[in-house]
mmCIF file of C-alpha atoms and ligand atoms in Angstrom:
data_model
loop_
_atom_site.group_PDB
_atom_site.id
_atom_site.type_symbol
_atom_site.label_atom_id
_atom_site.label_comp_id
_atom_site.label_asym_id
_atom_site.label_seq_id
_atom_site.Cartn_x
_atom_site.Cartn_y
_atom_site.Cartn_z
ATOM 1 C CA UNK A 1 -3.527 15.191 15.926
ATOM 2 C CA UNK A 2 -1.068 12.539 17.165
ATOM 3 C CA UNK A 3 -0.970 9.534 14.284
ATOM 4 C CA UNK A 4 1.346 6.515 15.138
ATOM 5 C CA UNK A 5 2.640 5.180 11.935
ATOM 6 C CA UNK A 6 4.054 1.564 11.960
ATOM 7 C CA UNK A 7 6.325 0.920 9.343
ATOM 8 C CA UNK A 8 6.286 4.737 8.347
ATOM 9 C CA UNK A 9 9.553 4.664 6.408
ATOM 10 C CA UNK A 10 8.492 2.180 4.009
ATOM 11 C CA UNK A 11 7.078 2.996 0.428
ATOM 12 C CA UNK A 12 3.484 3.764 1.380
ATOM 13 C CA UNK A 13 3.966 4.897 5.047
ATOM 14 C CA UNK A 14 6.653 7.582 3.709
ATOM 15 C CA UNK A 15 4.452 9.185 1.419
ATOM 16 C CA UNK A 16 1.383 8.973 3.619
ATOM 17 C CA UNK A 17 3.628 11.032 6.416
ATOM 18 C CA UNK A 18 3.783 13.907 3.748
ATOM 19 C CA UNK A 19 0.459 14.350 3.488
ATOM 20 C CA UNK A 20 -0.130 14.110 6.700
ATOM 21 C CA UNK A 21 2.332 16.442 8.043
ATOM 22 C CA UNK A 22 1.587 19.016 5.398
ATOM 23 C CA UNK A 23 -2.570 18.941 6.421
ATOM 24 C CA UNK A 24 -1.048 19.537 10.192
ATOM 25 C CA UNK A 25 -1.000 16.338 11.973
ATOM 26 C CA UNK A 26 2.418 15.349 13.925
ATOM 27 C CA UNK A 27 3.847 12.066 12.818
ATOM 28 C CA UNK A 28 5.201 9.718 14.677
ATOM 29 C CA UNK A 29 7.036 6.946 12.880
ATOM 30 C CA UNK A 30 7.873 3.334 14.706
ATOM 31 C CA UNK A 31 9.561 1.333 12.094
ATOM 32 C CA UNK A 32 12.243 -2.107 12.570
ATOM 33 C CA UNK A 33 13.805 -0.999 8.860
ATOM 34 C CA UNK A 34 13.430 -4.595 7.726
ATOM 35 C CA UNK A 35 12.255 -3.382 4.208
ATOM 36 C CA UNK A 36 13.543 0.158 4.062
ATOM 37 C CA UNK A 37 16.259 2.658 4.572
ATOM 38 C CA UNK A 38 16.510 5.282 7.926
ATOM 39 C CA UNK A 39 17.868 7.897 4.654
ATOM 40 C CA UNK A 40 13.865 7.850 3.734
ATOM 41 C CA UNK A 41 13.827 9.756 7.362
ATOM 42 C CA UNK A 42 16.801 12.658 6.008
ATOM 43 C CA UNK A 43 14.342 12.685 2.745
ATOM 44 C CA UNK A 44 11.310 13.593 4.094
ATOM 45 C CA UNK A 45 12.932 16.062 6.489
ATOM 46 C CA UNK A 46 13.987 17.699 3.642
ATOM 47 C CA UNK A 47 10.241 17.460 1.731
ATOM 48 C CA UNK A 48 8.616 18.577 4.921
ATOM 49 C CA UNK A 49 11.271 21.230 6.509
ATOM 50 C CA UNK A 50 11.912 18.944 9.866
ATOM 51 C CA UNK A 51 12.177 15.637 10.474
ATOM 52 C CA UNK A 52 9.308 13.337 11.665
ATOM 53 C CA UNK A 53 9.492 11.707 15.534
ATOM 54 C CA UNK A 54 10.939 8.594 14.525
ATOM 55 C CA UNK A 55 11.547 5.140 16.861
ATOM 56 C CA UNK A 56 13.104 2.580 15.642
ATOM 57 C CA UNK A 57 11.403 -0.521 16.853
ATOM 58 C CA UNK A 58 8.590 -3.585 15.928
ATOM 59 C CA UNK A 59 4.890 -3.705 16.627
ATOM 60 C CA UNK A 60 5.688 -7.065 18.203
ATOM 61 C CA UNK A 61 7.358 -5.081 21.509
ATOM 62 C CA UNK A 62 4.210 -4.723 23.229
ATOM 63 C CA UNK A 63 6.109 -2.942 25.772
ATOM 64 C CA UNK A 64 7.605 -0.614 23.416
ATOM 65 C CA UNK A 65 4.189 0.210 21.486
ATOM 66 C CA UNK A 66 2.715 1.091 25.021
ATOM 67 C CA UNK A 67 5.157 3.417 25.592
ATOM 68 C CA UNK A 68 4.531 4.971 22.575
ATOM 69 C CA UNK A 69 1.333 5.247 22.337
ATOM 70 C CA UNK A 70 1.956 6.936 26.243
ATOM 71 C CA UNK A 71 4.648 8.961 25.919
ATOM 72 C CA UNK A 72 3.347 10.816 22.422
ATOM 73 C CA UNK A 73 -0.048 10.907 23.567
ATOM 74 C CA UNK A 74 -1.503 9.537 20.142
ATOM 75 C CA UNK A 75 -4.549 10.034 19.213
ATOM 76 C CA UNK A 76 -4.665 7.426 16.438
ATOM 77 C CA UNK A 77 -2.699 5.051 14.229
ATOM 78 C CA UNK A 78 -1.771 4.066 10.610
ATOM 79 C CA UNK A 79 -1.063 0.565 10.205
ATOM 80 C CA UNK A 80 1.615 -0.163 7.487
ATOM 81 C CA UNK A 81 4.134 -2.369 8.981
ATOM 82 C CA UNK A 82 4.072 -5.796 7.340
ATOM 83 C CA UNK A 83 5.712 -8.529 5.121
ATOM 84 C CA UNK A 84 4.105 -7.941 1.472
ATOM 85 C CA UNK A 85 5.654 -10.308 -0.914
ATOM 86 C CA UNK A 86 3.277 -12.462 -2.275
ATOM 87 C CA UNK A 87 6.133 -15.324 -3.423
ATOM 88 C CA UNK A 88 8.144 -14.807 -0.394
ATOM 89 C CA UNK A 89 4.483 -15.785 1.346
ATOM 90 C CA UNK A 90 4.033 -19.028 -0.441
ATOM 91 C CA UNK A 91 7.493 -20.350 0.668
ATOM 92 C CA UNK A 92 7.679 -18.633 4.297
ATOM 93 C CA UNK A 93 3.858 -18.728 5.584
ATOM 94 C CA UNK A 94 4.638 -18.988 9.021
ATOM 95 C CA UNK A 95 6.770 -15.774 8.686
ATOM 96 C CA UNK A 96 3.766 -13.977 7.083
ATOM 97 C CA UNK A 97 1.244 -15.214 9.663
ATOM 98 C CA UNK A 98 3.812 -14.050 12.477
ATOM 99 C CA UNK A 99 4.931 -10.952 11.440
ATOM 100 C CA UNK A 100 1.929 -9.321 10.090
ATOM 101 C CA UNK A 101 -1.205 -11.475 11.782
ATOM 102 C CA UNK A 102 0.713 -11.644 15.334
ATOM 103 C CA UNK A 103 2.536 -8.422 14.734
ATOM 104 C CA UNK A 104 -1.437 -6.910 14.866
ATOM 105 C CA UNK A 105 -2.443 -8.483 17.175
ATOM 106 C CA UNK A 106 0.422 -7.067 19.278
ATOM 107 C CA UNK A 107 -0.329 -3.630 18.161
ATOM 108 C CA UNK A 108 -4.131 -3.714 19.090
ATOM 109 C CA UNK A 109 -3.351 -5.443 22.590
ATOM 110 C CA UNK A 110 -1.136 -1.994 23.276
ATOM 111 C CA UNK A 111 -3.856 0.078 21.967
ATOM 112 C CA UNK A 112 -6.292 -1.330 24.109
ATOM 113 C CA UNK A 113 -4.640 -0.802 27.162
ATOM 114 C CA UNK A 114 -3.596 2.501 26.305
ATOM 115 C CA UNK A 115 -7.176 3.483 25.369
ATOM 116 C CA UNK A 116 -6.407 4.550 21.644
ATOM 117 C CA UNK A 117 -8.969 3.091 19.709
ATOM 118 C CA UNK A 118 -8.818 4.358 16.333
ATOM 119 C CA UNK A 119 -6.692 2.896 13.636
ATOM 120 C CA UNK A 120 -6.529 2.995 9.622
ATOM 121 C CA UNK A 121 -5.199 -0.429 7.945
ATOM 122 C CA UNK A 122 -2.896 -1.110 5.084
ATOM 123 C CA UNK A 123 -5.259 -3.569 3.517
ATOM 124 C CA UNK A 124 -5.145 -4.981 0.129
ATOM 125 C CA UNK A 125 -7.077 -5.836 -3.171
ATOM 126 C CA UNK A 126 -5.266 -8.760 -3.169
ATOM 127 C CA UNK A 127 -8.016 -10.056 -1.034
ATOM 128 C CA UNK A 128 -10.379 -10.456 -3.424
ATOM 129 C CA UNK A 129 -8.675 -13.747 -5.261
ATOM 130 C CA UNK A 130 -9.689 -14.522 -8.504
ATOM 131 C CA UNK A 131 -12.840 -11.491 -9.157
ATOM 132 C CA UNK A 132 -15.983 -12.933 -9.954
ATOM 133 C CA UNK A 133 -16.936 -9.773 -11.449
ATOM 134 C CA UNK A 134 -15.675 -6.596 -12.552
ATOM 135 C CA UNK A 135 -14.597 -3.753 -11.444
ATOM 136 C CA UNK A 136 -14.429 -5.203 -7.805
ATOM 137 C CA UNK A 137 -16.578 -3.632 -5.145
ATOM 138 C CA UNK A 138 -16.058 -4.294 -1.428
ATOM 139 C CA UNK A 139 -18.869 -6.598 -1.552
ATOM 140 C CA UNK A 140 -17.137 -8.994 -3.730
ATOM 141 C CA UNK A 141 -16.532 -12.582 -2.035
ATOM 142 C CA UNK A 142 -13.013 -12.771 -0.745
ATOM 143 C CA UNK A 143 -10.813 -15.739 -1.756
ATOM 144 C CA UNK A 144 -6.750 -14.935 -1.084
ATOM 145 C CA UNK A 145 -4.740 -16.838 -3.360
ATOM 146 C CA UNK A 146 -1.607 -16.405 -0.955
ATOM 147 C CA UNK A 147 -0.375 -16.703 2.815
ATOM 148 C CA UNK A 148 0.152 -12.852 1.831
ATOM 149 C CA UNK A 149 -3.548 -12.020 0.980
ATOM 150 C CA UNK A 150 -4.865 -14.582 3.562
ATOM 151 C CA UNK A 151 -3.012 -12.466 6.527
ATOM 152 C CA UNK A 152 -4.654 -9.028 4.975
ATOM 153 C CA UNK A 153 -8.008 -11.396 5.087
ATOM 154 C CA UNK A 154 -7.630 -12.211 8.412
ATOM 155 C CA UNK A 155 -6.500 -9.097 10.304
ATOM 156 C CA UNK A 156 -9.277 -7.283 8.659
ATOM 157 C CA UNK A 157 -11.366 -10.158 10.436
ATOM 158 C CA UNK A 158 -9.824 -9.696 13.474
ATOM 159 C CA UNK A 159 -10.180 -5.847 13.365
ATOM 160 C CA UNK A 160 -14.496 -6.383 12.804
ATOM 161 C CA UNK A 161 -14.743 -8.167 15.427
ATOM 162 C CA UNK A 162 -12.526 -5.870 17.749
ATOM 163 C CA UNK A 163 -15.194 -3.493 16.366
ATOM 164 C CA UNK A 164 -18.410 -5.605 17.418
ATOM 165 C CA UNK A 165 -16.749 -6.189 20.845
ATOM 166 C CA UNK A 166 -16.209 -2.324 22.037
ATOM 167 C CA UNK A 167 -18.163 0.026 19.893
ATOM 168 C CA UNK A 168 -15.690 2.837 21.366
ATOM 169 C CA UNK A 169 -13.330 1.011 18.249
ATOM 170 C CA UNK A 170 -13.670 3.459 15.292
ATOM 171 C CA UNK A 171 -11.459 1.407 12.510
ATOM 172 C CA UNK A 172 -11.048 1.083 8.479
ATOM 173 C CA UNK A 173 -9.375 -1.033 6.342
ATOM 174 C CA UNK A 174 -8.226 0.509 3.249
ATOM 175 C CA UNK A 175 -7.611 -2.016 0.255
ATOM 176 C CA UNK A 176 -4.722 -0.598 -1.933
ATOM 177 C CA UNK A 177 -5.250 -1.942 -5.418
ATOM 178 C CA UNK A 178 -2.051 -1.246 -6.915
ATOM 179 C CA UNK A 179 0.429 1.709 -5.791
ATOM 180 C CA UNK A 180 3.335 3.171 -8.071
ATOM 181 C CA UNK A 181 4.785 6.526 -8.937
ATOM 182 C CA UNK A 182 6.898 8.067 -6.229
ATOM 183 C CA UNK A 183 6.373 12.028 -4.586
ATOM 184 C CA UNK A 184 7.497 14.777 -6.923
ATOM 185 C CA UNK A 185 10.414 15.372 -5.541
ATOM 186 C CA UNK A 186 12.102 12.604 -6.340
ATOM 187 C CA UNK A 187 13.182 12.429 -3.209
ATOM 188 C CA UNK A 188 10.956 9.693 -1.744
ATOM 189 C CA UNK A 189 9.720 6.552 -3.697
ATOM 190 C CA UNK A 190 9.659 2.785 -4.190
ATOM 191 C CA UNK A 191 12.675 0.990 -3.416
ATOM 192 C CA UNK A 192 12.389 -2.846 -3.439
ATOM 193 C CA UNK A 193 15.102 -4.963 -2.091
ATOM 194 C CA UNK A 194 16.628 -6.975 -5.117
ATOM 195 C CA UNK A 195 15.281 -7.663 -8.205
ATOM 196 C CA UNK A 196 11.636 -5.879 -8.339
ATOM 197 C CA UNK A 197 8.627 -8.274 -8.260
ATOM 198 C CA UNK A 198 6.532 -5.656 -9.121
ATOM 199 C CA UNK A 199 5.886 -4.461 -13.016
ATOM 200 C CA UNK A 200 6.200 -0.652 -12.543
ATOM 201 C CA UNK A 201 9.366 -1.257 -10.507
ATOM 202 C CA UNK A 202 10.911 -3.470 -12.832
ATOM 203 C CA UNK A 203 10.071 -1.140 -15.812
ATOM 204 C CA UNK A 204 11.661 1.541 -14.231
ATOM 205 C CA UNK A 205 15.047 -0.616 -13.485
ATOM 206 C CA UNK A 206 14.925 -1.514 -17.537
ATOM 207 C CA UNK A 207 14.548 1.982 -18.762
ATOM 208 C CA UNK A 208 17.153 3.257 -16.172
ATOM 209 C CA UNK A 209 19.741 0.293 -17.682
ATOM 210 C CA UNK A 210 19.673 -1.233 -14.103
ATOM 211 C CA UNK A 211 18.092 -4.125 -15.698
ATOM 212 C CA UNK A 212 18.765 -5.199 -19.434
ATOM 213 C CA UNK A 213 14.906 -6.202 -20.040
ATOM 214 C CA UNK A 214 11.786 -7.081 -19.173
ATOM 215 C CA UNK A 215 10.010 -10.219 -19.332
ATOM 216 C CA UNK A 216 5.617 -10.029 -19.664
ATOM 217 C CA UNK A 217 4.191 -12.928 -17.899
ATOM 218 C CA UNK A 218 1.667 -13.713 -20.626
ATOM 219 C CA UNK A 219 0.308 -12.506 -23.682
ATOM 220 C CA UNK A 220 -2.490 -14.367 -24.271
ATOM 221 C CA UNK A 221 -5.227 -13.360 -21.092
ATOM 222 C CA UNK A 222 -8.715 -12.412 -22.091
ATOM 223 C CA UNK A 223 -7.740 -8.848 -22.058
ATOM 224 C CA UNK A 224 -7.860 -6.344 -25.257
ATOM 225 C CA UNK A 225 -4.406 -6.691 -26.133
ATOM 226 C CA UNK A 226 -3.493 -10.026 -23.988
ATOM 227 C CA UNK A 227 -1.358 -8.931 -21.558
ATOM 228 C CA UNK A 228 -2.331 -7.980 -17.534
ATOM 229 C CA UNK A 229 -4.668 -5.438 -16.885
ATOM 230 C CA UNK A 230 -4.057 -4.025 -13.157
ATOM 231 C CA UNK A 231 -5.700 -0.608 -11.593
ATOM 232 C CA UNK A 232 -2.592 1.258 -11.154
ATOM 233 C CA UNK A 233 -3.262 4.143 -8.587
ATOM 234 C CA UNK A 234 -0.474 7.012 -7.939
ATOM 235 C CA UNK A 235 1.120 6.550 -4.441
ATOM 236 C CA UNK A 236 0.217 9.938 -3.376
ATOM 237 C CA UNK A 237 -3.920 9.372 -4.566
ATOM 238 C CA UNK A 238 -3.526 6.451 -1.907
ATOM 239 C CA UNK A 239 -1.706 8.545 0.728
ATOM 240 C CA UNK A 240 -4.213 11.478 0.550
ATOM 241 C CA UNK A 241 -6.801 8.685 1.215
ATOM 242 C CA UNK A 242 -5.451 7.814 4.033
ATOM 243 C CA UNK A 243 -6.256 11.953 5.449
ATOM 244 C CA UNK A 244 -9.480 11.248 4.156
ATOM 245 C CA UNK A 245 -9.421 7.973 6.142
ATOM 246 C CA UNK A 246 -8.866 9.679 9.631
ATOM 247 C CA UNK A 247 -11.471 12.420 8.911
ATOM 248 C CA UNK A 248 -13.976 9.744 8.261
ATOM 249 C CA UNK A 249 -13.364 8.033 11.424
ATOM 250 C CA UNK A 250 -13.529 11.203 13.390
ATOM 251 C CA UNK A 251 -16.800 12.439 11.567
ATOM 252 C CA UNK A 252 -18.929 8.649 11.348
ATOM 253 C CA UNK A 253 -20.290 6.667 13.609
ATOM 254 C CA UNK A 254 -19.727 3.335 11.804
ATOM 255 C CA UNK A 255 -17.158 1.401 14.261
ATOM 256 C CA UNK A 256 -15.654 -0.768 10.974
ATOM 257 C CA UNK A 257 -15.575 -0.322 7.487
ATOM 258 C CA UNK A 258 -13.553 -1.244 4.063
ATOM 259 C CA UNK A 259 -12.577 0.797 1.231
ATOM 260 C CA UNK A 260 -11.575 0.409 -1.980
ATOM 261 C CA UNK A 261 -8.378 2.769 -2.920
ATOM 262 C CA UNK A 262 -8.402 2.135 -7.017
ATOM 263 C CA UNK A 263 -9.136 4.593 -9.923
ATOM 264 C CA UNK A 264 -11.561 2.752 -11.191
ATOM 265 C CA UNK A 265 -9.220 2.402 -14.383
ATOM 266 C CA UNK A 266 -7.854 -0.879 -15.386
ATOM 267 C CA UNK A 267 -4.117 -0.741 -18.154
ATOM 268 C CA UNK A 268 -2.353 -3.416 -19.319
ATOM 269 C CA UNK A 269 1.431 -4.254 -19.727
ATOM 270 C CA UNK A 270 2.187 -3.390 -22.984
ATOM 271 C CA UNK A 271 -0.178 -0.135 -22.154
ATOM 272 C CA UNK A 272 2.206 0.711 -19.296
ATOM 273 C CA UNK A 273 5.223 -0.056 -21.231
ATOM 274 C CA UNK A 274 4.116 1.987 -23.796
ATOM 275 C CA UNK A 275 3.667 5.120 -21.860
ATOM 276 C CA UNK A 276 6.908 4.581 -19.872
ATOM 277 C CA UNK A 277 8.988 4.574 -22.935
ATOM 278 C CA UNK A 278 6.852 8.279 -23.869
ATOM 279 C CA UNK A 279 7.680 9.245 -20.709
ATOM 280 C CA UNK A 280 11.370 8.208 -20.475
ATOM 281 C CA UNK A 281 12.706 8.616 -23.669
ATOM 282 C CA UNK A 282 13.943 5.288 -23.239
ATOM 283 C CA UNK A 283 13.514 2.167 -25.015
ATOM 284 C CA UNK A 284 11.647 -0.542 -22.570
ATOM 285 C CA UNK A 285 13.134 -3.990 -23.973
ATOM 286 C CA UNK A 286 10.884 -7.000 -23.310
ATOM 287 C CA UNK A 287 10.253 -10.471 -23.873
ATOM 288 C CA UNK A 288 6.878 -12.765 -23.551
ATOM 289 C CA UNK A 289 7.536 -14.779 -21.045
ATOM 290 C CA UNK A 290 5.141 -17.625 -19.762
ATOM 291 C CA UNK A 291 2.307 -16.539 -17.562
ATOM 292 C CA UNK A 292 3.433 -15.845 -13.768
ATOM 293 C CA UNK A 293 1.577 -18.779 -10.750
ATOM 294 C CA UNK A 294 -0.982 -17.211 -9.404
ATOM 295 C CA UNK A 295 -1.537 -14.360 -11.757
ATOM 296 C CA UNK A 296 -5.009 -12.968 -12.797
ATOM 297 C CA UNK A 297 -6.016 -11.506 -16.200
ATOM 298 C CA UNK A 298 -7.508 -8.702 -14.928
ATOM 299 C CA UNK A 299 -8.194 -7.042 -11.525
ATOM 300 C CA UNK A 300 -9.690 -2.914 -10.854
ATOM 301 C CA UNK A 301 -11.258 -1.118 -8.938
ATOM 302 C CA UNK A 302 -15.111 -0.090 -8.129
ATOM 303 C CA UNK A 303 -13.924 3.148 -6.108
ATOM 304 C CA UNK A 304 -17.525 4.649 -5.495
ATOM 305 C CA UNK A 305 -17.946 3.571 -1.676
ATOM 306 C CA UNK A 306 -14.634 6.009 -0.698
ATOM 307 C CA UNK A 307 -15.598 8.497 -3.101
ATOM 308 C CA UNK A 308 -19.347 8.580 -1.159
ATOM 309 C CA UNK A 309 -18.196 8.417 1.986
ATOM 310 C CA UNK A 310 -14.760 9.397 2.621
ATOM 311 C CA UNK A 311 -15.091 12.259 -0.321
ATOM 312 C CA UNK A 312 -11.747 10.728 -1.896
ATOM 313 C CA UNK A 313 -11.303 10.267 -5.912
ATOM 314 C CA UNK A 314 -7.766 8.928 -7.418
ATOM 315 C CA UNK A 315 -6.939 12.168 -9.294
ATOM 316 C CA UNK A 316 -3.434 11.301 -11.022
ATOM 317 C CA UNK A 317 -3.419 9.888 -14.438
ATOM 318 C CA UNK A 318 -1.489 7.289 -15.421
ATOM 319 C CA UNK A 319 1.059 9.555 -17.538
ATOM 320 C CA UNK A 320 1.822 11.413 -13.982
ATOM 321 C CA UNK A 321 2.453 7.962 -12.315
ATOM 322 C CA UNK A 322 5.223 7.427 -14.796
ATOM 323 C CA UNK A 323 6.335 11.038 -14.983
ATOM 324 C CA UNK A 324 6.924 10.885 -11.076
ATOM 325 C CA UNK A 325 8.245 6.922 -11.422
ATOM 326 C CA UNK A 326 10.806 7.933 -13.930
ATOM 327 C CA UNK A 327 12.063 10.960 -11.668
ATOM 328 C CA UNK A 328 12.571 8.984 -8.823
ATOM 329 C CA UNK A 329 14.564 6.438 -10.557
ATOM 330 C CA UNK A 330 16.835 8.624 -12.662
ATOM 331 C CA UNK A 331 17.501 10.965 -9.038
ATOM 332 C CA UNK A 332 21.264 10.081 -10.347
HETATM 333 C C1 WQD B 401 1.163 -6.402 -12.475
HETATM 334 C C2 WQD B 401 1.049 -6.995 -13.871
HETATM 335 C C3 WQD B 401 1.930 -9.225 -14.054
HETATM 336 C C4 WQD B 401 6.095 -8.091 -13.300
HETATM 337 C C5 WQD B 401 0.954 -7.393 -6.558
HETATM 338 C C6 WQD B 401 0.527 -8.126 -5.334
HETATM 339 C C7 WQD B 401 -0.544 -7.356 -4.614
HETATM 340 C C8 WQD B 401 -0.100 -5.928 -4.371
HETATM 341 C C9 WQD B 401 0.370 -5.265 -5.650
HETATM 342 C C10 WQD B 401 0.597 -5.735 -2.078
HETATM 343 C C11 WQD B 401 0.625 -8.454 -13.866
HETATM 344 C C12 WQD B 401 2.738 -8.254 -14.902
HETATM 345 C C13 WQD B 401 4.724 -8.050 -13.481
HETATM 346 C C14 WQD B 401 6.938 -8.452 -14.390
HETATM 347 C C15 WQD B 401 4.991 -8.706 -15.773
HETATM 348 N N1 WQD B 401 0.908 -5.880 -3.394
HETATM 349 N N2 WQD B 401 4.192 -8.353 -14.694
HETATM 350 N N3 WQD B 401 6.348 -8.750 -15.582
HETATM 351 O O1 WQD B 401 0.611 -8.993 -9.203
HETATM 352 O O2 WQD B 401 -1.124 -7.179 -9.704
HETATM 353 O O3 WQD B 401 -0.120 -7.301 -7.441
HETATM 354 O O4 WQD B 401 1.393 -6.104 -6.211
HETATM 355 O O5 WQD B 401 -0.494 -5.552 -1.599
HETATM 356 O O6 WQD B 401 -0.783 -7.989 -3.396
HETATM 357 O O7 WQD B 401 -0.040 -9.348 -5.760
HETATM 358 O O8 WQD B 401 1.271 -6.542 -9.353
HETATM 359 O O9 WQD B 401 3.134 -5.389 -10.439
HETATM 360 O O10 WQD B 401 3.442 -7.810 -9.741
HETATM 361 O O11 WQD B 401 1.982 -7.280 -11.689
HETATM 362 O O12 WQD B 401 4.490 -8.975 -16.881
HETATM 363 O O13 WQD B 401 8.185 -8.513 -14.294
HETATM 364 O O14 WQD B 401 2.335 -6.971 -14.494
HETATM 365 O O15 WQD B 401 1.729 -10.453 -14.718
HETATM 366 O O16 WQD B 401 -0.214 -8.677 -14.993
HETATM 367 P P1 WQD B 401 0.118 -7.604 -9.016
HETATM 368 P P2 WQD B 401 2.553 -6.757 -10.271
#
């Protein structure tokens, strides 16, 4: 099939075009390289054997989308292209709500009038707020802390109800807990503009010397050893979801659904730290630093509903995330 993928050069979208590619699909990437590099393109030519259809443009140009959609008769699209900083959110809302609530809203009006009706959404766990319970199923209430996590919120609102209007709509919204690792080439991986805000990111940068050490936000969270306890899931577990994403939504009848992409697995900093400096052979220098606005003590994943219904499990271990991590950072 044809699969549209906006922002398809940026960390998820890149690896999510591998899999796709390589289980026969033709790719066509529309990106506006705000958060990523056209080399990613040269990469995955070389991963793949041939280049993917790329346009460089933004899911804003209605125009341009239509044309798209038209021209490379596409037969469904992967949603990726969006602001995702959840700081940058707090202080720039109005850039958040624009780029990523409008920027769908552009997207779907071109869909609609091109008749392409199915679509797969970069959603995230971040969603869920502060959990209630644990490990978060996609029942859990949903209570954004950020202008980041309210615009994932409220697209995925949008999308229902685009759903319960035109039951030709066949739609999912995948909630990403929290991607790292990179492809095992090394070729293709996560590569955040300035200092990382991310942990796995950061850690890398420290054991690669990039950055002289890292600081935990808190040691003192109602977690066994204190420190953050995320659901860490390998980049390429969350791309291959995303082939079991479009299968679902050619094989089921429901018009709208959510799913969980997690392990199911929750570690925490100094667990992660730990098995980077295993997996490195370098020493991870840190700090306790005070606890970060906004942060959680512990957030993971209840993964059941994909692995029922989608036939999808997170299959990489946490050792492998760092193993692939480390590669990508010390490409030289
Ligand atoms: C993980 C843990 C930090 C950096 C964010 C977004 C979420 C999603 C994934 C887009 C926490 C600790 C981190 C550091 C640290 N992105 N940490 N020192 O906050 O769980 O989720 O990224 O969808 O929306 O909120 O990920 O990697 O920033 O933090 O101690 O320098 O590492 O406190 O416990 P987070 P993270």
């Amino acid at each position: 099939m044809n699969i549209l993928l906006t922002g398809g050069l940026g960390y998820i979208g890149s690896h999510v075009t591998v899999v796709l590619a390589e289980a026969g699909h033709h790719v066509i990437i529309l990106d506006n390289l705000h958060n990523c590099k056209i080399e990613v393109l040269d990469r995955l030519a070389k991963i793949l054997g041939n280049s993917p259809a790329f346009i460089q443009g933004d899911v804003r140009n209605q125009l341009l989308v239509e044309s798209v959609l038209k021209d490379q008769k596409i037969d469904a699209v992967m949603h990726f292209a969006g602001l995702k900083a959840v700081g940058e959110s707090v202080q720039k809302p109005l850039m958040y709500y624009e780029n990523n609530v409008g920027g769908t809203i552009s997207l779907l009006q071109a869909m609609k009038s091109c008749q392409v009706k199915k679509i797969v959404f970069s959603s995230s766990a971040t969603v869920y707020g502060i959990p209630q319970y644990l490990p978060l199923d996609e029942k859990h209430p949903t209570n954004p802390e950020s202008p980041y996590g309210q615009t994932k919120l409220q697209i995925e609102a949008i999308l229902q109800d685009l759903a319960r209007s035109d039951q030709s709509w066949k739609i999912i919204a995948l909630r990403y807990f929290n991607p790292v690792g990179a492809h095992e080439s090394g070729l293709i991986g996560e590569e955040p503009n300035g200092i990382p805000n991310n942990l796995m990111p950061y850690i890398s940068q420290v054991a690669s010397g990039l950055l002289p050490k890292l600081k935990i936000f808190g040691n003192d969270y109602e977690t066994p050893d204190g420190t953050g306890v995320r659901d860490y899931i390998h980049v390429m577990d969350l791309a291959e979801g995303h082939v079991c994403a479009l299968n679902y939504l050619y094989n089921n009848e429901s018009e709208f659904s959510i799913m969980n992409l997690g392990t199911g697995a929750g570690y925490s900093v100094l667990e992660l730290v730990k098995l980077y400096q295993k997996v490195s052979s370098r020493k991870i220098t840190y700090e306790i630093a005070a606890k970060r606005a906004g942060d959680i003590a512990a957030c993971y994943a209840n993964a059941d509903k994909a692995a029922v219904h989608m036939v999808w499990k997170a299959k990489r271990s946490l050792e492998k995330m760092c193993e692939d991590s480390w590669r990508w950072q010390s490409r030289g």
